[in-house]
Amino acid sequence: MTPTSPEGGLEPVRVGRSVDAVVDRLVTAIAVGDFTPGERLPPERELAVLLGVGRQTLRAALARLREAGYIATRRGRAGGAVVQERWGALSDEAVRRSVPGVDELAELSDVRCLVESLIARTAAERRRPHHVAAMRAALDAFVHAEGATAVRRADHDLHRAVVAAAGNRHLARMSRELLASLNVGLSIEPYNEVLLALSVDQHRALVAAVAAGDADTAAAVAREHFTITTDALRRAAHRAGNLT
């Protein structure tokens, strides 16, 4: 999903709203795979609003990321701040400061899987033909998506369609808030080629189960699928040395 989606994205930096806080947020996002090498960050105007910081603060943070080799600035229509590498000199400390500790990570992951499992179960019980059509269209877009932005948009649309089928706005809010709490304040699922291949199979199984009204299978698939973010955070935290 793109970070500028209407369902949420980068949440405002809350502590100090400082250059350091913005750097930590963005470095960690890159380290866990929320933004991948070759991907363009959202424009400065959008990032400043989403992070709740001034343009000068954001520009200072981006300058620090350029100096450290995380991003490079390109000109032209496809220009902007483009991610250059996933892990660099700032990553260890940024991840240590940003990723929840092992106990908190486990509890957040547990409650997120419970909520997403309930959403999928409820969607299977309540889905209507137009919900199924939206899910299948998003699944087709996901399978054929090229590039991180297109993949995230299709992923977002698919899960939004499942949430819509569940028909409960409070469950939708909990889903967004749990992802943001788990994933260092970003409502963005991390992806790499391995996770993408796994997600295709899981998305197919989820859509099939919801469309068939198979609530038990839908719940089980969702419970497994929504460990992706936790696993990416855990790997990054292990690499940084703040989880054992």
PDB file of C-alpha atoms in Angstrom:
ATOM      1  CA  MET A   1       0.000   0.000   0.000  1.00  0.00           C
ATOM      2  CA  THR A   2       1.178   3.506  -0.645  1.00  0.00           C
ATOM      3  CA  PRO A   3       1.951   5.675   2.369  1.00  0.00           C
ATOM      4  CA  THR A   4      -0.496   8.327   1.185  1.00  0.00           C
ATOM      5  CA  SER A   5      -3.524   6.021   1.223  1.00  0.00           C
ATOM      6  CA  PRO A   6      -6.684   7.418   2.800  1.00  0.00           C
ATOM      7  CA  GLU A   7      -6.690   4.602   5.321  1.00  0.00           C
ATOM      8  CA  GLY A   8      -3.539   5.827   6.990  1.00  0.00           C
ATOM      9  CA  GLY A   9       0.164   5.919   6.356  1.00  0.00           C
ATOM     10  CA  LEU A  10       3.081   7.471   8.100  1.00  0.00           C
ATOM     11  CA  GLU A  11       1.848   8.695  11.458  1.00  0.00           C
ATOM     12  CA  PRO A  12       3.085  11.980  12.952  1.00  0.00           C
ATOM     13  CA  VAL A  13       6.381  11.857  14.802  1.00  0.00           C
ATOM     14  CA  ARG A  14       5.257  12.270  18.400  1.00  0.00           C
ATOM     15  CA  VAL A  15       8.390  12.526  20.503  1.00  0.00           C
ATOM     16  CA  GLY A  16      10.182  15.798  20.091  1.00  0.00           C
ATOM     17  CA  ARG A  17       9.265  16.061  16.414  1.00  0.00           C
ATOM     18  CA  SER A  18      13.000  16.392  15.902  1.00  0.00           C
ATOM     19  CA  VAL A  19      15.308  15.700  13.003  1.00  0.00           C
ATOM     20  CA  ASP A  20      16.629  12.677  14.915  1.00  0.00           C
ATOM     21  CA  ALA A  21      13.117  11.265  15.325  1.00  0.00           C
ATOM     22  CA  VAL A  22      12.371  11.656  11.621  1.00  0.00           C
ATOM     23  CA  VAL A  23      15.683  10.041  10.681  1.00  0.00           C
ATOM     24  CA  ASP A  24      15.012   7.085  12.982  1.00  0.00           C
ATOM     25  CA  ARG A  25      11.512   6.632  11.569  1.00  0.00           C
ATOM     26  CA  LEU A  26      12.644   6.637   7.946  1.00  0.00           C
ATOM     27  CA  VAL A  27      15.818   4.597   8.472  1.00  0.00           C
ATOM     28  CA  THR A  28      13.846   1.926  10.309  1.00  0.00           C
ATOM     29  CA  ALA A  29      11.187   1.907   7.599  1.00  0.00           C
ATOM     30  CA  ILE A  30      13.901   1.277   5.013  1.00  0.00           C
ATOM     31  CA  ALA A  31      15.620  -1.347   7.180  1.00  0.00           C
ATOM     32  CA  VAL A  32      12.489  -3.460   7.664  1.00  0.00           C
ATOM     33  CA  GLY A  33      11.504  -3.211   4.000  1.00  0.00           C
ATOM     34  CA  ASP A  34       8.671  -0.684   4.106  1.00  0.00           C
ATOM     35  CA  PHE A  35      10.568   1.233   1.455  1.00  0.00           C
ATOM     36  CA  THR A  36      12.830  -0.803  -0.806  1.00  0.00           C
ATOM     37  CA  PRO A  37      15.933   0.042  -2.873  1.00  0.00           C
ATOM     38  CA  GLY A  38      14.890   1.766  -6.072  1.00  0.00           C
ATOM     39  CA  GLU A  39      11.605   2.973  -4.586  1.00  0.00           C
ATOM     40  CA  ARG A  40      10.816   6.669  -4.420  1.00  0.00           C
ATOM     41  CA  LEU A  41       9.788   8.163  -1.095  1.00  0.00           C
ATOM     42  CA  PRO A  42       6.611  10.274  -1.027  1.00  0.00           C
ATOM     43  CA  PRO A  43       7.156  13.921  -2.007  1.00  0.00           C
ATOM     44  CA  GLU A  44       8.451  16.276   0.681  1.00  0.00           C
ATOM     45  CA  ARG A  45       5.124  18.068   1.031  1.00  0.00           C
ATOM     46  CA  GLU A  46       3.309  14.781   1.749  1.00  0.00           C
ATOM     47  CA  LEU A  47       6.002  13.454   4.061  1.00  0.00           C
ATOM     48  CA  ALA A  48       6.020  16.646   6.110  1.00  0.00           C
ATOM     49  CA  VAL A  49       2.250  16.515   6.579  1.00  0.00           C
ATOM     50  CA  LEU A  50       2.147  12.782   7.319  1.00  0.00           C
ATOM     51  CA  LEU A  51       4.964  12.990   9.852  1.00  0.00           C
ATOM     52  CA  GLY A  52       3.609  16.161  11.405  1.00  0.00           C
ATOM     53  CA  VAL A  53       6.863  18.079  11.012  1.00  0.00           C
ATOM     54  CA  GLY A  54       7.941  21.258   9.251  1.00  0.00           C
ATOM     55  CA  ARG A  55       9.522  21.202   5.831  1.00  0.00           C
ATOM     56  CA  GLN A  56      12.854  22.395   7.248  1.00  0.00           C
ATOM     57  CA  THR A  57      12.940  19.524   9.756  1.00  0.00           C
ATOM     58  CA  LEU A  58      12.103  17.018   7.054  1.00  0.00           C
ATOM     59  CA  ARG A  59      14.695  18.432   4.659  1.00  0.00           C
ATOM     60  CA  ALA A  60      17.369  18.245   7.361  1.00  0.00           C
ATOM     61  CA  ALA A  61      16.449  14.592   7.982  1.00  0.00           C
ATOM     62  CA  LEU A  62      16.499  13.780   4.272  1.00  0.00           C
ATOM     63  CA  ALA A  63      19.874  15.503   3.939  1.00  0.00           C
ATOM     64  CA  ARG A  64      21.211  13.248   6.680  1.00  0.00           C
ATOM     65  CA  LEU A  65      19.853  10.202   4.871  1.00  0.00           C
ATOM     66  CA  ARG A  66      21.530  11.351   1.647  1.00  0.00           C
ATOM     67  CA  GLU A  67      24.850  11.838   3.423  1.00  0.00           C
ATOM     68  CA  ALA A  68      24.588   8.336   4.891  1.00  0.00           C
ATOM     69  CA  GLY A  69      23.822   6.833   1.483  1.00  0.00           C
ATOM     70  CA  TYR A  70      20.241   5.737   2.127  1.00  0.00           C
ATOM     71  CA  ILE A  71      18.679   7.941  -0.530  1.00  0.00           C
ATOM     72  CA  ALA A  72      19.672   9.864  -3.625  1.00  0.00           C
ATOM     73  CA  THR A  73      17.853  12.748  -5.274  1.00  0.00           C
ATOM     74  CA  ARG A  74      16.768  12.324  -8.885  1.00  0.00           C
ATOM     75  CA  ARG A  75      15.471  15.022 -11.183  1.00  0.00           C
ATOM     76  CA  GLY A  76      12.554  14.948 -13.585  1.00  0.00           C
ATOM     77  CA  ARG A  77       9.042  13.512 -13.569  1.00  0.00           C
ATOM     78  CA  ALA A  78      10.189  10.265 -11.930  1.00  0.00           C
ATOM     79  CA  GLY A  79      12.530  12.135  -9.603  1.00  0.00           C
ATOM     80  CA  GLY A  80      12.548  12.689  -5.888  1.00  0.00           C
ATOM     81  CA  ALA A  81      14.230  10.916  -2.999  1.00  0.00           C
ATOM     82  CA  VAL A  82      14.979   7.368  -4.150  1.00  0.00           C
ATOM     83  CA  VAL A  83      16.045   4.633  -1.729  1.00  0.00           C
ATOM     84  CA  GLN A  84      19.587   3.384  -2.417  1.00  0.00           C
ATOM     85  CA  GLU A  85      20.230   0.698   0.185  1.00  0.00           C
ATOM     86  CA  ARG A  86      18.345  -1.229   2.833  1.00  0.00           C
ATOM     87  CA  TRP A  87      20.871  -1.243   5.665  1.00  0.00           C
ATOM     88  CA  GLY A  88      23.535   1.311   6.439  1.00  0.00           C
ATOM     89  CA  ALA A  89      25.543   2.957   9.177  1.00  0.00           C
ATOM     90  CA  LEU A  90      22.523   4.459  10.930  1.00  0.00           C
ATOM     91  CA  SER A  91      20.362   1.335  10.872  1.00  0.00           C
ATOM     92  CA  ASP A  92      21.450  -0.496  14.021  1.00  0.00           C
ATOM     93  CA  GLU A  93      20.761   2.351  16.405  1.00  0.00           C
ATOM     94  CA  ALA A  94      17.612   3.498  14.610  1.00  0.00           C
ATOM     95  CA  VAL A  95      16.123  -0.003  14.733  1.00  0.00           C
ATOM     96  CA  ARG A  96      17.083  -0.415  18.392  1.00  0.00           C
ATOM     97  CA  ARG A  97      15.288   2.807  19.266  1.00  0.00           C
ATOM     98  CA  SER A  98      12.237   2.197  17.076  1.00  0.00           C
ATOM     99  CA  VAL A  99      11.338  -1.508  17.074  1.00  0.00           C
ATOM    100  CA  PRO A 100       9.324  -2.740  20.080  1.00  0.00           C
ATOM    101  CA  GLY A 101      11.051  -5.046  22.549  1.00  0.00           C
ATOM    102  CA  VAL A 102      10.539  -8.784  22.279  1.00  0.00           C
ATOM    103  CA  ASP A 103       7.644  -8.972  24.764  1.00  0.00           C
ATOM    104  CA  GLU A 104       5.812  -5.997  23.289  1.00  0.00           C
ATOM    105  CA  LEU A 105       6.404  -7.284  19.764  1.00  0.00           C
ATOM    106  CA  ALA A 106       4.943 -10.679  20.666  1.00  0.00           C
ATOM    107  CA  GLU A 107       1.855  -9.182  22.301  1.00  0.00           C
ATOM    108  CA  LEU A 108       1.191  -6.712  19.491  1.00  0.00           C
ATOM    109  CA  SER A 109       1.595  -9.478  16.924  1.00  0.00           C
ATOM    110  CA  ASP A 110      -0.763 -11.717  18.863  1.00  0.00           C
ATOM    111  CA  VAL A 111      -3.537  -9.148  19.117  1.00  0.00           C
ATOM    112  CA  ARG A 112      -3.126  -8.121  15.480  1.00  0.00           C
ATOM    113  CA  CYS A 113      -3.463 -11.718  14.292  1.00  0.00           C
ATOM    114  CA  LEU A 114      -6.537 -12.133  16.489  1.00  0.00           C
ATOM    115  CA  VAL A 115      -8.177  -8.993  15.092  1.00  0.00           C
ATOM    116  CA  GLU A 116      -7.321  -9.761  11.459  1.00  0.00           C
ATOM    117  CA  SER A 117      -8.529 -13.334  11.917  1.00  0.00           C
ATOM    118  CA  LEU A 118     -11.833 -11.999  13.240  1.00  0.00           C
ATOM    119  CA  ILE A 119     -12.108  -9.584  10.308  1.00  0.00           C
ATOM    120  CA  ALA A 120     -11.567 -12.394   7.794  1.00  0.00           C
ATOM    121  CA  ARG A 121     -14.035 -14.681   9.575  1.00  0.00           C
ATOM    122  CA  THR A 122     -16.663 -11.946   9.683  1.00  0.00           C
ATOM    123  CA  ALA A 123     -16.056 -11.064   6.029  1.00  0.00           C
ATOM    124  CA  ALA A 124     -16.652 -14.690   5.039  1.00  0.00           C
ATOM    125  CA  GLU A 125     -19.922 -14.671   6.967  1.00  0.00           C
ATOM    126  CA  ARG A 126     -21.184 -11.325   5.634  1.00  0.00           C
ATOM    127  CA  ARG A 127     -19.700 -10.917   2.146  1.00  0.00           C
ATOM    128  CA  ARG A 128     -21.894  -9.829  -0.726  1.00  0.00           C
ATOM    129  CA  PRO A 129     -21.264 -10.177  -4.463  1.00  0.00           C
ATOM    130  CA  HIS A 130     -19.840  -6.654  -4.786  1.00  0.00           C
ATOM    131  CA  HIS A 131     -17.365  -7.352  -1.957  1.00  0.00           C
ATOM    132  CA  VAL A 132     -16.195 -10.521  -3.689  1.00  0.00           C
ATOM    133  CA  ALA A 133     -15.824  -8.658  -6.980  1.00  0.00           C
ATOM    134  CA  ALA A 134     -13.684  -5.981  -5.297  1.00  0.00           C
ATOM    135  CA  MET A 135     -11.469  -8.600  -3.650  1.00  0.00           C
ATOM    136  CA  ARG A 136     -10.962 -10.506  -6.885  1.00  0.00           C
ATOM    137  CA  ALA A 137     -10.132  -7.332  -8.807  1.00  0.00           C
ATOM    138  CA  ALA A 138      -7.580  -6.330  -6.165  1.00  0.00           C
ATOM    139  CA  LEU A 139      -6.112  -9.838  -6.139  1.00  0.00           C
ATOM    140  CA  ASP A 140      -5.668  -9.725  -9.916  1.00  0.00           C
ATOM    141  CA  ALA A 141      -3.996  -6.309  -9.603  1.00  0.00           C
ATOM    142  CA  PHE A 142      -1.724  -7.640  -6.838  1.00  0.00           C
ATOM    143  CA  VAL A 143      -0.645 -10.687  -8.829  1.00  0.00           C
ATOM    144  CA  HIS A 144       0.210  -8.561 -11.871  1.00  0.00           C
ATOM    145  CA  ALA A 145       1.617  -5.527 -10.060  1.00  0.00           C
ATOM    146  CA  GLU A 146       5.065  -4.293 -11.024  1.00  0.00           C
ATOM    147  CA  GLY A 147       7.053  -2.213  -8.570  1.00  0.00           C
ATOM    148  CA  ALA A 148       6.698  -1.629  -4.856  1.00  0.00           C
ATOM    149  CA  THR A 149       4.156   1.176  -5.138  1.00  0.00           C
ATOM    150  CA  ALA A 150       1.777  -0.850  -7.320  1.00  0.00           C
ATOM    151  CA  VAL A 151       2.163  -3.892  -5.064  1.00  0.00           C
ATOM    152  CA  ARG A 152       1.336  -1.902  -1.939  1.00  0.00           C
ATOM    153  CA  ARG A 153      -1.651  -0.224  -3.555  1.00  0.00           C
ATOM    154  CA  ALA A 154      -3.113  -3.566  -4.650  1.00  0.00           C
ATOM    155  CA  ASP A 155      -2.376  -5.094  -1.243  1.00  0.00           C
ATOM    156  CA  HIS A 156      -4.119  -2.186   0.444  1.00  0.00           C
ATOM    157  CA  ASP A 157      -7.128  -2.446  -1.881  1.00  0.00           C
ATOM    158  CA  LEU A 158      -7.461  -6.179  -1.274  1.00  0.00           C
ATOM    159  CA  HIS A 159      -7.424  -5.918   2.506  1.00  0.00           C
ATOM    160  CA  ARG A 160      -9.692  -2.875   2.405  1.00  0.00           C
ATOM    161  CA  ALA A 161     -12.184  -4.990   0.434  1.00  0.00           C
ATOM    162  CA  VAL A 162     -12.006  -7.739   3.073  1.00  0.00           C
ATOM    163  CA  VAL A 163     -12.560  -5.192   5.835  1.00  0.00           C
ATOM    164  CA  ALA A 164     -15.476  -3.711   3.894  1.00  0.00           C
ATOM    165  CA  ALA A 165     -17.055  -7.162   3.660  1.00  0.00           C
ATOM    166  CA  ALA A 166     -16.819  -7.488   7.444  1.00  0.00           C
ATOM    167  CA  GLY A 167     -18.973  -4.380   7.691  1.00  0.00           C
ATOM    168  CA  ASN A 168     -17.615  -2.926  10.934  1.00  0.00           C
ATOM    169  CA  ARG A 169     -15.784   0.409  10.987  1.00  0.00           C
ATOM    170  CA  HIS A 170     -14.389  -0.220  14.471  1.00  0.00           C
ATOM    171  CA  LEU A 171     -12.659  -3.385  13.268  1.00  0.00           C
ATOM    172  CA  ALA A 172     -11.274  -1.343  10.350  1.00  0.00           C
ATOM    173  CA  ARG A 173      -9.898   1.259  12.754  1.00  0.00           C
ATOM    174  CA  MET A 174      -8.336  -1.397  14.988  1.00  0.00           C
ATOM    175  CA  SER A 175      -6.669  -2.986  11.962  1.00  0.00           C
ATOM    176  CA  ARG A 176      -5.046   0.307  10.926  1.00  0.00           C
ATOM    177  CA  GLU A 177      -3.985   1.235  14.441  1.00  0.00           C
ATOM    178  CA  LEU A 178      -2.441  -2.156  15.173  1.00  0.00           C
ATOM    179  CA  LEU A 179      -0.327  -2.062  12.028  1.00  0.00           C
ATOM    180  CA  ALA A 180       0.870   1.447  12.856  1.00  0.00           C
ATOM    181  CA  SER A 181       1.659   0.441  16.449  1.00  0.00           C
ATOM    182  CA  LEU A 182       3.474  -2.684  15.379  1.00  0.00           C
ATOM    183  CA  ASN A 183       5.376  -1.268  12.459  1.00  0.00           C
ATOM    184  CA  VAL A 184       7.086   1.794  13.982  1.00  0.00           C
ATOM    185  CA  GLY A 185       4.207   4.105  13.170  1.00  0.00           C
ATOM    186  CA  LEU A 186       3.789   3.225   9.495  1.00  0.00           C
ATOM    187  CA  SER A 187       0.663   1.595   8.113  1.00  0.00           C
ATOM    188  CA  ILE A 188       2.710  -0.103   5.424  1.00  0.00           C
ATOM    189  CA  GLU A 189       3.430  -3.820   5.093  1.00  0.00           C
ATOM    190  CA  PRO A 190       7.087  -4.702   4.419  1.00  0.00           C
ATOM    191  CA  TYR A 191       7.808  -6.658   1.246  1.00  0.00           C
ATOM    192  CA  ASN A 192      10.677  -8.333  -0.524  1.00  0.00           C
ATOM    193  CA  GLU A 193      10.635 -10.944  -3.305  1.00  0.00           C
ATOM    194  CA  VAL A 194      10.274 -13.883  -0.901  1.00  0.00           C
ATOM    195  CA  LEU A 195       7.463 -12.243   1.066  1.00  0.00           C
ATOM    196  CA  LEU A 196       5.771 -11.179  -2.148  1.00  0.00           C
ATOM    197  CA  ALA A 197       5.632 -14.758  -3.453  1.00  0.00           C
ATOM    198  CA  LEU A 198       4.280 -15.962  -0.103  1.00  0.00           C
ATOM    199  CA  SER A 199       1.702 -13.180  -0.046  1.00  0.00           C
ATOM    200  CA  VAL A 200       0.383 -14.086  -3.504  1.00  0.00           C
ATOM    201  CA  ASP A 201      -0.470 -17.605  -2.324  1.00  0.00           C
ATOM    202  CA  GLN A 202      -1.948 -16.355   0.940  1.00  0.00           C
ATOM    203  CA  HIS A 203      -4.010 -13.668  -0.780  1.00  0.00           C
ATOM    204  CA  ARG A 204      -5.411 -16.227  -3.197  1.00  0.00           C
ATOM    205  CA  ALA A 205      -6.354 -18.527  -0.327  1.00  0.00           C
ATOM    206  CA  LEU A 206      -7.898 -15.662   1.655  1.00  0.00           C
ATOM    207  CA  VAL A 207     -10.028 -14.396  -1.225  1.00  0.00           C
ATOM    208  CA  ALA A 208     -11.142 -17.935  -2.092  1.00  0.00           C
ATOM    209  CA  ALA A 209     -12.163 -18.667   1.501  1.00  0.00           C
ATOM    210  CA  VAL A 210     -14.051 -15.395   1.974  1.00  0.00           C
ATOM    211  CA  ALA A 211     -15.790 -15.761  -1.400  1.00  0.00           C
ATOM    212  CA  ALA A 212     -16.836 -19.319  -0.522  1.00  0.00           C
ATOM    213  CA  GLY A 213     -18.114 -18.294   2.888  1.00  0.00           C
ATOM    214  CA  ASP A 214     -15.577 -20.603   4.565  1.00  0.00           C
ATOM    215  CA  ALA A 215     -15.134 -18.649   7.802  1.00  0.00           C
ATOM    216  CA  ASP A 216     -12.769 -21.128   9.502  1.00  0.00           C
ATOM    217  CA  THR A 217     -10.344 -21.238   6.589  1.00  0.00           C
ATOM    218  CA  ALA A 218     -10.468 -17.462   6.090  1.00  0.00           C
ATOM    219  CA  ALA A 219      -9.636 -16.926   9.757  1.00  0.00           C
ATOM    220  CA  ALA A 220      -6.752 -19.410   9.652  1.00  0.00           C
ATOM    221  CA  VAL A 221      -5.237 -17.904   6.494  1.00  0.00           C
ATOM    222  CA  ALA A 222      -5.454 -14.367   7.893  1.00  0.00           C
ATOM    223  CA  ARG A 223      -3.859 -15.452  11.170  1.00  0.00           C
ATOM    224  CA  GLU A 224      -0.856 -16.793   9.265  1.00  0.00           C
ATOM    225  CA  HIS A 225      -0.695 -13.979   6.719  1.00  0.00           C
ATOM    226  CA  PHE A 226      -0.489 -11.171   9.236  1.00  0.00           C
ATOM    227  CA  THR A 227       2.721 -12.449  10.791  1.00  0.00           C
ATOM    228  CA  ILE A 228       4.611 -10.937   7.814  1.00  0.00           C
ATOM    229  CA  THR A 229       5.189  -7.566   9.424  1.00  0.00           C
ATOM    230  CA  THR A 230       6.195  -9.113  12.741  1.00  0.00           C
ATOM    231  CA  ASP A 231       8.691 -11.426  11.060  1.00  0.00           C
ATOM    232  CA  ALA A 232      10.268  -8.535   9.138  1.00  0.00           C
ATOM    233  CA  LEU A 233      10.583  -6.469  12.328  1.00  0.00           C
ATOM    234  CA  ARG A 234      12.004  -9.403  14.240  1.00  0.00           C
ATOM    235  CA  ARG A 235      14.661 -10.055  11.589  1.00  0.00           C
ATOM    236  CA  ALA A 236      15.669  -6.398  11.570  1.00  0.00           C
ATOM    237  CA  ALA A 237      15.791  -6.285  15.370  1.00  0.00           C
ATOM    238  CA  HIS A 238      17.947  -9.429  15.520  1.00  0.00           C
ATOM    239  CA  ARG A 239      20.322  -7.919  12.983  1.00  0.00           C
ATOM    240  CA  ALA A 240      20.520  -4.731  15.030  1.00  0.00           C
ATOM    241  CA  GLY A 241      21.103  -6.749  18.191  1.00  0.00           C
ATOM    242  CA  ASN A 242      18.135  -5.636  20.294  1.00  0.00           C
ATOM    243  CA  LEU A 243      16.315  -8.982  20.255  1.00  0.00           C
ATOM    244  CA  THR A 244      17.910 -12.243  21.324  1.00  0.00           C
TER     245      THR A 244
END
